[in-house]
Coordinates of C-alpha atoms in Angstrom, one line a residue:
X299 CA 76.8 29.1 79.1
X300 CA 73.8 31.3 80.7
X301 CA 71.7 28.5 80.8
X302 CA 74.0 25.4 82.2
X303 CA 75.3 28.1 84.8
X304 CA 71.4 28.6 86.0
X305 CA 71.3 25.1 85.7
X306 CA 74.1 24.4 88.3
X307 CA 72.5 27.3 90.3
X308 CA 68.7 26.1 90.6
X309 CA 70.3 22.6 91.6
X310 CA 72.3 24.3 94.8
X311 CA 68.5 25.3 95.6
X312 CA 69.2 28.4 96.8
X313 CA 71.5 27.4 99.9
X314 CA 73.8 29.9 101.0
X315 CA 77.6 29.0 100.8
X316 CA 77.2 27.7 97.3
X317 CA 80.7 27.2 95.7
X318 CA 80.3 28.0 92.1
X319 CA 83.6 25.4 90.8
X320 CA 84.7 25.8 87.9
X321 CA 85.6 21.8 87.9
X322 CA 88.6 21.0 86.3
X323 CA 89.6 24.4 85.0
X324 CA 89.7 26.4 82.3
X325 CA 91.1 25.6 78.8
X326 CA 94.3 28.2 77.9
X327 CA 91.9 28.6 74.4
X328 CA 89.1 29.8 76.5
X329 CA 87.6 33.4 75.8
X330 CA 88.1 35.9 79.0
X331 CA 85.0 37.8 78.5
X332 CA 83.0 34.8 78.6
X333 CA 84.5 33.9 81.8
X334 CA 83.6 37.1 83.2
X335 CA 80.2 36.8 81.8
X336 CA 79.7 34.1 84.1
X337 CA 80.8 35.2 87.3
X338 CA 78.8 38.5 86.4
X339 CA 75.9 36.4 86.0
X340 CA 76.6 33.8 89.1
X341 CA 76.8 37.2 91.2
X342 CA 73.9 38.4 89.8
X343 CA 71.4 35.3 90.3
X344 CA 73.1 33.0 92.1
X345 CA 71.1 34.1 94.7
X346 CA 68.0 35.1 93.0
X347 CA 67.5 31.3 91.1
X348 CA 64.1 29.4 92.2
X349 CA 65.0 25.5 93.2

């Protein structure tokens, strides 16, 4: 998850207004502490990612 999310990140290049999407949504099954594990780390270095 860390990795593809940097991915997604280093791709915006570091422009501001970036809206991390989430696409088409999240699966009932899916774990919440991973999905706050991500937006820790998209607040974190979503600003902070070289291009």
């Amino acid at each position: 998850m860390a990795s593809e999310a940097r991915s997604v990140l280093r791709a915006n290049g570091g422009r501001p207004g970036h809206i991390f999407n989430l696409g088409h949504g999240v699966l009932p099954e899916t774990d919440p502490a991973i999905l706050e594990r991500l937006v820790d780390l998209v607040h974190r270095d979503g600003h902070a990612v070289e291009p």
